[in-house]
């Protein structure tokens, strides 16, 4: 059992570091996805991406998820990847795994802490844990929760372009 956990930790470490999550680049959100890209550019950069047949609108910033990767295997963890666009282009990348566990969430949290340092905010609730890092201009959020009815776990990792100066310039 201990070997299995160690192997999962190694695979998740490789997933975090090999997929090019947000780095010091002012425009990088996730992998080769950069802030401001058009849907056509994202489709070109990610060969397994496709137009979203049912785009969703975010009321927070009026963005639309026009492009998705239906299934992305990142070292054994399956994610659906959604690319959200506003009038300025790509603003957010969301990774969602509905085949998760608290152990995988804890490992991802540990690896994100290793990469981005101490989280800016941690919220623990009975059925949900949410952790935020702010690497200006990108915010990274890990959310793990269990559905209150089915008990089914979900894991989200969200890379969102966020400009503090735009918020604080009033």
PDB file of N, CA and C in Angstrom, residues 1-86:
ATOM      1  N   UNK A   1       0.824  -1.198   0.000  1.00  0.00           N
ATOM      2  CA  UNK A   1       0.000   0.000   0.000  1.00  0.00           C
ATOM      3  C   UNK A   1       0.865   1.256   0.000  1.00  0.00           C
ATOM      4  N   UNK A   2       1.970   1.250   0.777  1.00  0.00           N
ATOM      5  CA  UNK A   2       2.845   2.414   0.842  1.00  0.00           C
ATOM      6  C   UNK A   2       3.508   2.676  -0.503  1.00  0.00           C
ATOM      7  N   UNK A   3       3.851   1.613  -1.219  1.00  0.00           N
ATOM      8  CA  UNK A   3       4.475   1.771  -2.532  1.00  0.00           C
ATOM      9  C   UNK A   3       3.494   2.416  -3.496  1.00  0.00           C
ATOM     10  N   UNK A   4       2.229   2.044  -3.435  1.00  0.00           N
ATOM     11  CA  UNK A   4       1.206   2.620  -4.316  1.00  0.00           C
ATOM     12  C   UNK A   4       1.068   4.125  -4.072  1.00  0.00           C
ATOM     13  N   UNK A   5       1.057   4.551  -2.811  1.00  0.00           N
ATOM     14  CA  UNK A   5       0.958   5.973  -2.476  1.00  0.00           C
ATOM     15  C   UNK A   5       2.192   6.708  -2.976  1.00  0.00           C
ATOM     16  N   UNK A   6       3.377   6.107  -2.812  1.00  0.00           N
ATOM     17  CA  UNK A   6       4.616   6.724  -3.283  1.00  0.00           C
ATOM     18  C   UNK A   6       4.602   6.876  -4.796  1.00  0.00           C
ATOM     19  N   UNK A   7       4.142   5.845  -5.502  1.00  0.00           N
ATOM     20  CA  UNK A   7       4.059   5.921  -6.965  1.00  0.00           C
ATOM     21  C   UNK A   7       3.084   7.016  -7.382  1.00  0.00           C
ATOM     22  N   UNK A   8       1.931   7.108  -6.705  1.00  0.00           N
ATOM     23  CA  UNK A   8       0.974   8.178  -7.025  1.00  0.00           C
ATOM     24  C   UNK A   8       1.600   9.541  -6.788  1.00  0.00           C
ATOM     25  N   UNK A   9       2.341   9.701  -5.704  1.00  0.00           N
ATOM     26  CA  UNK A   9       2.988  10.989  -5.407  1.00  0.00           C
ATOM     27  C   UNK A   9       3.980  11.351  -6.492  1.00  0.00           C
ATOM     28  N   UNK A  10       4.753  10.376  -6.948  1.00  0.00           N
ATOM     29  CA  UNK A  10       5.735  10.638  -8.013  1.00  0.00           C
ATOM     30  C   UNK A  10       5.026  11.027  -9.301  1.00  0.00           C
ATOM     31  N   UNK A  11       3.973  10.298  -9.667  1.00  0.00           N
ATOM     32  CA  UNK A  11       3.240  10.610 -10.899  1.00  0.00           C
ATOM     33  C   UNK A  11       2.601  11.988 -10.836  1.00  0.00           C
ATOM     34  N   UNK A  12       2.048  12.342  -9.702  1.00  0.00           N
ATOM     35  CA  UNK A  12       1.420  13.656  -9.579  1.00  0.00           C
ATOM     36  C   UNK A  12       2.490  14.748  -9.603  1.00  0.00           C
ATOM     37  N   UNK A  13       3.643  14.491  -8.999  1.00  0.00           N
ATOM     38  CA  UNK A  13       4.747  15.455  -9.075  1.00  0.00           C
ATOM     39  C   UNK A  13       5.118  15.702 -10.526  1.00  0.00           C
ATOM     40  N   UNK A  14       5.243  14.624 -11.279  1.00  0.00           N
ATOM     41  CA  UNK A  14       5.555  14.769 -12.699  1.00  0.00           C
ATOM     42  C   UNK A  14       4.455  15.530 -13.431  1.00  0.00           C
ATOM     43  N   UNK A  15       3.207  15.270 -13.067  1.00  0.00           N
ATOM     44  CA  UNK A  15       2.088  15.975 -13.708  1.00  0.00           C
ATOM     45  C   UNK A  15       2.162  17.467 -13.453  1.00  0.00           C
ATOM     46  N   UNK A  16       2.423  17.851 -12.220  1.00  0.00           N
ATOM     47  CA  UNK A  16       2.490  19.275 -11.881  1.00  0.00           C
ATOM     48  C   UNK A  16       3.625  19.941 -12.624  1.00  0.00           C
ATOM     49  N   UNK A  17       4.794  19.299 -12.649  1.00  0.00           N
ATOM     50  CA  UNK A  17       5.971  19.940 -13.225  1.00  0.00           C
ATOM     51  C   UNK A  17       6.079  19.786 -14.731  1.00  0.00           C
ATOM     52  N   UNK A  18       5.508  18.737 -15.312  1.00  0.00           N
ATOM     53  CA  UNK A  18       5.688  18.518 -16.741  1.00  0.00           C
ATOM     54  C   UNK A  18       4.617  19.163 -17.596  1.00  0.00           C
ATOM     55  N   UNK A  19       3.510  19.583 -17.033  1.00  0.00           N
ATOM     56  CA  UNK A  19       2.458  20.171 -17.857  1.00  0.00           C
ATOM     57  C   UNK A  19       2.581  21.678 -17.950  1.00  0.00           C
ATOM     58  N   UNK A  20       3.552  22.271 -17.306  1.00  0.00           N
ATOM     59  CA  UNK A  20       3.809  23.694 -17.482  1.00  0.00           C
ATOM     60  C   UNK A  20       2.784  24.581 -16.833  1.00  0.00           C
ATOM     61  N   UNK A  21       2.351  24.256 -15.636  1.00  0.00           N
ATOM     62  CA  UNK A  21       1.422  25.117 -14.943  1.00  0.00           C
ATOM     63  C   UNK A  21       2.003  26.513 -14.797  1.00  0.00           C
ATOM     64  N   UNK A  22       1.193  27.435 -14.393  1.00  0.00           N
ATOM     65  CA  UNK A  22       1.565  28.844 -14.308  1.00  0.00           C
ATOM     66  C   UNK A  22       2.980  29.027 -13.793  1.00  0.00           C
ATOM     67  N   UNK A  23       3.716  29.872 -14.480  1.00  0.00           N
ATOM     68  CA  UNK A  23       5.075  30.158 -14.042  1.00  0.00           C
ATOM     69  C   UNK A  23       5.256  31.669 -13.974  1.00  0.00           C
ATOM     70  N   UNK A  24       6.472  32.129 -13.987  1.00  0.00           N
ATOM     71  CA  UNK A  24       6.734  33.547 -13.852  1.00  0.00           C
ATOM     72  C   UNK A  24       6.307  34.377 -15.049  1.00  0.00           C
ATOM     73  N   UNK A  25       6.028  33.754 -16.169  1.00  0.00           N
ATOM     74  CA  UNK A  25       5.615  34.477 -17.365  1.00  0.00           C
ATOM     75  C   UNK A  25       4.300  35.202 -17.087  1.00  0.00           C
ATOM     76  N   UNK A  26       4.253  36.464 -17.433  1.00  0.00           N
ATOM     77  CA  UNK A  26       3.075  37.290 -17.178  1.00  0.00           C
ATOM     78  C   UNK A  26       1.837  36.790 -17.916  1.00  0.00           C
ATOM     79  N   UNK A  27       2.008  36.006 -18.991  1.00  0.00           N
ATOM     80  CA  UNK A  27       0.873  35.595 -19.803  1.00  0.00           C
ATOM     81  C   UNK A  27       0.496  34.124 -19.657  1.00  0.00           C
ATOM     82  N   UNK A  28       1.363  33.291 -19.114  1.00  0.00           N
ATOM     83  CA  UNK A  28       1.096  31.856 -19.049  1.00  0.00           C
ATOM     84  C   UNK A  28       0.059  31.542 -17.981  1.00  0.00           C
ATOM     85  N   UNK A  29      -0.962  30.803 -18.389  1.00  0.00           N
ATOM     86  CA  UNK A  29      -1.971  30.316 -17.447  1.00  0.00           C
ATOM     87  C   UNK A  29      -1.684  28.863 -17.108  1.00  0.00           C
ATOM     88  N   UNK A  30      -1.707  27.985 -18.124  1.00  0.00           N
ATOM     89  CA  UNK A  30      -1.496  26.564 -17.927  1.00  0.00           C
ATOM     90  C   UNK A  30      -0.909  25.992 -19.211  1.00  0.00           C
ATOM     91  N   UNK A  31       0.158  25.199 -19.072  1.00  0.00           N
ATOM     92  CA  UNK A  31       0.784  24.617 -20.251  1.00  0.00           C
ATOM     93  C   UNK A  31       1.191  25.700 -21.221  1.00  0.00           C
ATOM     94  N   UNK A  32       0.758  25.574 -22.464  1.00  0.00           N
ATOM     95  CA  UNK A  32       1.050  26.577 -23.483  1.00  0.00           C
ATOM     96  C   UNK A  32      -0.082  27.596 -23.623  1.00  0.00           C
ATOM     97  N   UNK A  33      -1.067  27.512 -22.757  1.00  0.00           N
ATOM     98  CA  UNK A  33      -2.204  28.434 -22.805  1.00  0.00           C
ATOM     99  C   UNK A  33      -1.794  29.770 -22.190  1.00  0.00           C
ATOM    100  N   UNK A  34      -1.924  30.823 -22.968  1.00  0.00           N
ATOM    101  CA  UNK A  34      -1.549  32.157 -22.505  1.00  0.00           C
ATOM    102  C   UNK A  34      -2.745  33.097 -22.479  1.00  0.00           C
ATOM    103  N   UNK A  35      -2.700  33.980 -21.509  1.00  0.00           N
ATOM    104  CA  UNK A  35      -3.722  35.016 -21.379  1.00  0.00           C
ATOM    105  C   UNK A  35      -3.860  35.757 -22.708  1.00  0.00           C
ATOM    106  N   UNK A  36      -5.106  35.962 -23.142  1.00  0.00           N
ATOM    107  CA  UNK A  36      -5.372  36.741 -24.347  1.00  0.00           C
ATOM    108  C   UNK A  36      -5.472  35.933 -25.626  1.00  0.00           C
ATOM    109  N   UNK A  37      -5.136  34.637 -25.592  1.00  0.00           N
ATOM    110  CA  UNK A  37      -5.238  33.817 -26.809  1.00  0.00           C
ATOM    111  C   UNK A  37      -6.691  33.754 -27.278  1.00  0.00           C
ATOM    112  N   UNK A  38      -6.867  33.574 -28.565  1.00  0.00           N
ATOM    113  CA  UNK A  38      -8.195  33.386 -29.139  1.00  0.00           C
ATOM    114  C   UNK A  38      -8.543  31.892 -29.093  1.00  0.00           C
ATOM    115  N   UNK A  39      -9.827  31.554 -29.248  1.00  0.00           N
ATOM    116  CA  UNK A  39     -10.184  30.130 -29.322  1.00  0.00           C
ATOM    117  C   UNK A  39      -9.419  29.405 -30.442  1.00  0.00           C
ATOM    118  N   UNK A  40      -9.259  30.042 -31.586  1.00  0.00           N
ATOM    119  CA  UNK A  40      -8.531  29.421 -32.703  1.00  0.00           C
ATOM    120  C   UNK A  40      -7.080  29.130 -32.324  1.00  0.00           C
ATOM    121  N   UNK A  41      -6.439  30.029 -31.590  1.00  0.00           N
ATOM    122  CA  UNK A  41      -5.056  29.805 -31.163  1.00  0.00           C
ATOM    123  C   UNK A  41      -4.968  28.641 -30.180  1.00  0.00           C
ATOM    124  N   UNK A  42      -5.920  28.546 -29.250  1.00  0.00           N
ATOM    125  CA  UNK A  42      -5.925  27.444 -28.290  1.00  0.00           C
ATOM    126  C   UNK A  42      -6.131  26.124 -29.021  1.00  0.00           C
ATOM    127  N   UNK A  43      -7.049  26.087 -29.984  1.00  0.00           N
ATOM    128  CA  UNK A  43      -7.291  24.869 -30.757  1.00  0.00           C
ATOM    129  C   UNK A  43      -6.039  24.444 -31.523  1.00  0.00           C
ATOM    130  N   UNK A  44      -5.262  25.396 -31.975  1.00  0.00           N
ATOM    131  CA  UNK A  44      -4.033  25.103 -32.714  1.00  0.00           C
ATOM    132  C   UNK A  44      -2.942  24.568 -31.784  1.00  0.00           C
ATOM    133  N   UNK A  45      -2.813  25.138 -30.592  1.00  0.00           N
ATOM    134  CA  UNK A  45      -1.760  24.757 -29.644  1.00  0.00           C
ATOM    135  C   UNK A  45      -2.040  23.403 -28.997  1.00  0.00           C
ATOM    136  N   UNK A  46      -3.311  23.099 -28.765  1.00  0.00           N
ATOM    137  CA  UNK A  46      -3.692  21.835 -28.112  1.00  0.00           C
ATOM    138  C   UNK A  46      -4.437  20.960 -29.128  1.00  0.00           C
ATOM    139  N   UNK A  47      -3.746  19.997 -29.749  1.00  0.00           N
ATOM    140  CA  UNK A  47      -4.372  19.185 -30.798  1.00  0.00           C
ATOM    141  C   UNK A  47      -5.584  18.378 -30.333  1.00  0.00           C
ATOM    142  N   UNK A  48      -5.646  18.046 -29.036  1.00  0.00           N
ATOM    143  CA  UNK A  48      -6.786  17.273 -28.536  1.00  0.00           C
ATOM    144  C   UNK A  48      -7.947  18.162 -28.078  1.00  0.00           C
ATOM    145  N   UNK A  49      -7.819  19.470 -28.261  1.00  0.00           N
ATOM    146  CA  UNK A  49      -8.896  20.407 -27.901  1.00  0.00           C
ATOM    147  C   UNK A  49      -9.947  20.431 -29.002  1.00  0.00           C
ATOM    148  N   UNK A  50     -11.152  20.829 -28.610  1.00  0.00           N
ATOM    149  CA  UNK A  50     -12.255  20.941 -29.565  1.00  0.00           C
ATOM    150  C   UNK A  50     -13.192  22.050 -29.132  1.00  0.00           C
ATOM    151  N   UNK A  51     -14.014  22.489 -30.070  1.00  0.00           N
ATOM    152  CA  UNK A  51     -15.023  23.489 -29.720  1.00  0.00           C
ATOM    153  C   UNK A  51     -16.010  22.857 -28.756  1.00  0.00           C
ATOM    154  N   UNK A  52     -16.403  23.614 -27.746  1.00  0.00           N
ATOM    155  CA  UNK A  52     -17.340  23.125 -26.742  1.00  0.00           C
ATOM    156  C   UNK A  52     -18.754  23.165 -27.311  1.00  0.00           C
ATOM    157  N   UNK A  53     -19.429  22.006 -27.416  1.00  0.00           N
ATOM    158  CA  UNK A  53     -20.788  22.004 -27.969  1.00  0.00           C
ATOM    159  C   UNK A  53     -21.804  22.715 -27.062  1.00  0.00           C
ATOM    160  N   UNK A  54     -21.481  22.837 -25.762  1.00  0.00           N
ATOM    161  CA  UNK A  54     -22.378  23.506 -24.814  1.00  0.00           C
ATOM    162  C   UNK A  54     -21.591  24.499 -23.963  1.00  0.00           C
ATOM    163  N   UNK A  55     -21.162  25.630 -24.565  1.00  0.00           N
ATOM    164  CA  UNK A  55     -20.363  26.589 -23.783  1.00  0.00           C
ATOM    165  C   UNK A  55     -21.160  27.160 -22.617  1.00  0.00           C
ATOM    166  N   UNK A  56     -20.471  27.344 -21.498  1.00  0.00           N
ATOM    167  CA  UNK A  56     -21.097  27.909 -20.304  1.00  0.00           C
ATOM    168  C   UNK A  56     -20.588  29.330 -20.110  1.00  0.00           C
ATOM    169  N   UNK A  57     -21.434  30.169 -19.513  1.00  0.00           N
ATOM    170  CA  UNK A  57     -21.071  31.557 -19.243  1.00  0.00           C
ATOM    171  C   UNK A  57     -20.832  31.733 -17.753  1.00  0.00           C
ATOM    172  N   UNK A  58     -19.734  32.411 -17.429  1.00  0.00           N
ATOM    173  CA  UNK A  58     -19.433  32.719 -16.029  1.00  0.00           C
ATOM    174  C   UNK A  58     -20.013  34.092 -15.702  1.00  0.00           C
ATOM    175  N   UNK A  59     -20.882  34.186 -14.700  1.00  0.00           N
ATOM    176  CA  UNK A  59     -21.453  35.484 -14.342  1.00  0.00           C
ATOM    177  C   UNK A  59     -20.423  36.425 -13.716  1.00  0.00           C
ATOM    178  N   UNK A  60     -19.327  35.859 -13.181  1.00  0.00           N
ATOM    179  CA  UNK A  60     -18.315  36.675 -12.512  1.00  0.00           C
ATOM    180  C   UNK A  60     -17.619  37.626 -13.480  1.00  0.00           C
ATOM    181  N   UNK A  61     -17.238  37.107 -14.661  1.00  0.00           N
ATOM    182  CA  UNK A  61     -16.521  37.970 -15.607  1.00  0.00           C
ATOM    183  C   UNK A  61     -17.067  37.876 -17.023  1.00  0.00           C
ATOM    184  N   UNK A  62     -18.255  37.325 -17.170  1.00  0.00           N
ATOM    185  CA  UNK A  62     -18.925  37.200 -18.459  1.00  0.00           C
ATOM    186  C   UNK A  62     -18.073  36.444 -19.478  1.00  0.00           C
ATOM    187  N   UNK A  63     -17.289  35.463 -19.013  1.00  0.00           N
ATOM    188  CA  UNK A  63     -16.476  34.670 -19.921  1.00  0.00           C
ATOM    189  C   UNK A  63     -17.256  33.445 -20.377  1.00  0.00           C
ATOM    190  N   UNK A  64     -16.819  32.877 -21.488  1.00  0.00           N
ATOM    191  CA  UNK A  64     -17.489  31.723 -22.082  1.00  0.00           C
ATOM    192  C   UNK A  64     -16.477  30.608 -22.308  1.00  0.00           C
ATOM    193  N   UNK A  65     -16.853  29.362 -21.988  1.00  0.00           N
ATOM    194  CA  UNK A  65     -15.960  28.218 -22.194  1.00  0.00           C
ATOM    195  C   UNK A  65     -16.197  27.642 -23.591  1.00  0.00           C
ATOM    196  N   UNK A  66     -15.582  28.266 -24.591  1.00  0.00           N
ATOM    197  CA  UNK A  66     -15.793  27.868 -25.984  1.00  0.00           C
ATOM    198  C   UNK A  66     -14.930  26.692 -26.417  1.00  0.00           C
ATOM    199  N   UNK A  67     -13.875  26.366 -25.662  1.00  0.00           N
ATOM    200  CA  UNK A  67     -12.962  25.289 -26.045  1.00  0.00           C
ATOM    201  C   UNK A  67     -12.773  24.354 -24.854  1.00  0.00           C
ATOM    202  N   UNK A  68     -12.740  23.044 -25.139  1.00  0.00           N
ATOM    203  CA  UNK A  68     -12.511  22.051 -24.083  1.00  0.00           C
ATOM    204  C   UNK A  68     -11.566  20.963 -24.582  1.00  0.00           C
ATOM    205  N   UNK A  69     -10.948  20.300 -23.651  1.00  0.00           N
ATOM    206  CA  UNK A  69     -10.303  19.011 -23.902  1.00  0.00           C
ATOM    207  C   UNK A  69     -11.145  18.042 -23.072  1.00  0.00           C
ATOM    208  N   UNK A  70     -11.954  17.190 -23.724  1.00  0.00           N
ATOM    209  CA  UNK A  70     -12.896  16.348 -22.978  1.00  0.00           C
ATOM    210  C   UNK A  70     -12.224  15.439 -21.946  1.00  0.00           C
ATOM    211  N   UNK A  71     -11.099  14.837 -22.304  1.00  0.00           N
ATOM    212  CA  UNK A  71     -10.389  13.960 -21.377  1.00  0.00           C
ATOM    213  C   UNK A  71      -8.894  14.180 -21.555  1.00  0.00           C
ATOM    214  N   UNK A  72      -8.248  14.609 -20.496  1.00  0.00           N
ATOM    215  CA  UNK A  72      -6.801  14.823 -20.504  1.00  0.00           C
ATOM    216  C   UNK A  72      -6.200  13.970 -19.400  1.00  0.00           C
ATOM    217  N   UNK A  73      -5.421  12.969 -19.792  1.00  0.00           N
ATOM    218  CA  UNK A  73      -4.765  12.092 -18.834  1.00  0.00           C
ATOM    219  C   UNK A  73      -3.446  12.736 -18.451  1.00  0.00           C
ATOM    220  N   UNK A  74      -3.355  13.201 -17.227  1.00  0.00           N
ATOM    221  CA  UNK A  74      -2.119  13.791 -16.725  1.00  0.00           C
ATOM    222  C   UNK A  74      -1.547  12.803 -15.718  1.00  0.00           C
ATOM    223  N   UNK A  75      -0.676  11.941 -16.213  1.00  0.00           N
ATOM    224  CA  UNK A  75      -0.009  10.917 -15.402  1.00  0.00           C
ATOM    225  C   UNK A  75      -0.982  10.116 -14.537  1.00  0.00           C
ATOM    226  N   UNK A  76      -2.034   9.614 -15.165  1.00  0.00           N
ATOM    227  CA  UNK A  76      -2.948   8.729 -14.466  1.00  0.00           C
ATOM    228  C   UNK A  76      -4.162   9.391 -13.847  1.00  0.00           C
ATOM    229  N   UNK A  77      -4.213  10.710 -13.830  1.00  0.00           N
ATOM    230  CA  UNK A  77      -5.383  11.417 -13.314  1.00  0.00           C
ATOM    231  C   UNK A  77      -6.102  12.026 -14.525  1.00  0.00           C
ATOM    232  N   UNK A  78      -7.385  11.692 -14.676  1.00  0.00           N
ATOM    233  CA  UNK A  78      -8.152  12.167 -15.831  1.00  0.00           C
ATOM    234  C   UNK A  78      -8.864  13.468 -15.497  1.00  0.00           C
ATOM    235  N   UNK A  79      -8.644  14.470 -16.340  1.00  0.00           N
ATOM    236  CA  UNK A  79      -9.258  15.779 -16.177  1.00  0.00           C
ATOM    237  C   UNK A  79     -10.027  16.160 -17.433  1.00  0.00           C
ATOM    238  N   UNK A  80     -11.070  16.943 -17.253  1.00  0.00           N
ATOM    239  CA  UNK A  80     -11.688  17.678 -18.351  1.00  0.00           C
ATOM    240  C   UNK A  80     -11.106  19.085 -18.236  1.00  0.00           C
ATOM    241  N   UNK A  81     -10.615  19.623 -19.337  1.00  0.00           N
ATOM    242  CA  UNK A  81      -9.998  20.943 -19.334  1.00  0.00           C
ATOM    243  C   UNK A  81     -10.910  21.906 -20.097  1.00  0.00           C
ATOM    244  N   UNK A  82     -11.270  23.008 -19.454  1.00  0.00           N
ATOM    245  CA  UNK A  82     -12.113  24.037 -20.080  1.00  0.00           C
ATOM    246  C   UNK A  82     -11.317  25.324 -20.190  1.00  0.00           C
ATOM    247  N   UNK A  83     -11.359  25.940 -21.364  1.00  0.00           N
ATOM    248  CA  UNK A  83     -10.692  27.212 -21.616  1.00  0.00           C
ATOM    249  C   UNK A  83     -11.777  28.282 -21.713  1.00  0.00           C
ATOM    250  N   UNK A  84     -11.698  29.305 -20.859  1.00  0.00           N
ATOM    251  CA  UNK A  84     -12.729  30.350 -20.815  1.00  0.00           C
ATOM    252  C   UNK A  84     -12.192  31.653 -21.394  1.00  0.00           C
ATOM    253  N   UNK A  85     -13.024  32.283 -22.223  1.00  0.00           N
ATOM    254  CA  UNK A  85     -12.633  33.493 -22.944  1.00  0.00           C
ATOM    255  C   UNK A  85     -13.576  34.639 -22.617  1.00  0.00           C
ATOM    256  N   UNK A  86     -13.012  35.843 -22.561  1.00  0.00           N
ATOM    257  CA  UNK A  86     -13.821  37.060 -22.440  1.00  0.00           C
ATOM    258  C   UNK A  86     -13.485  37.924 -23.656  1.00  0.00           C
TER     259      UNK A  86
END
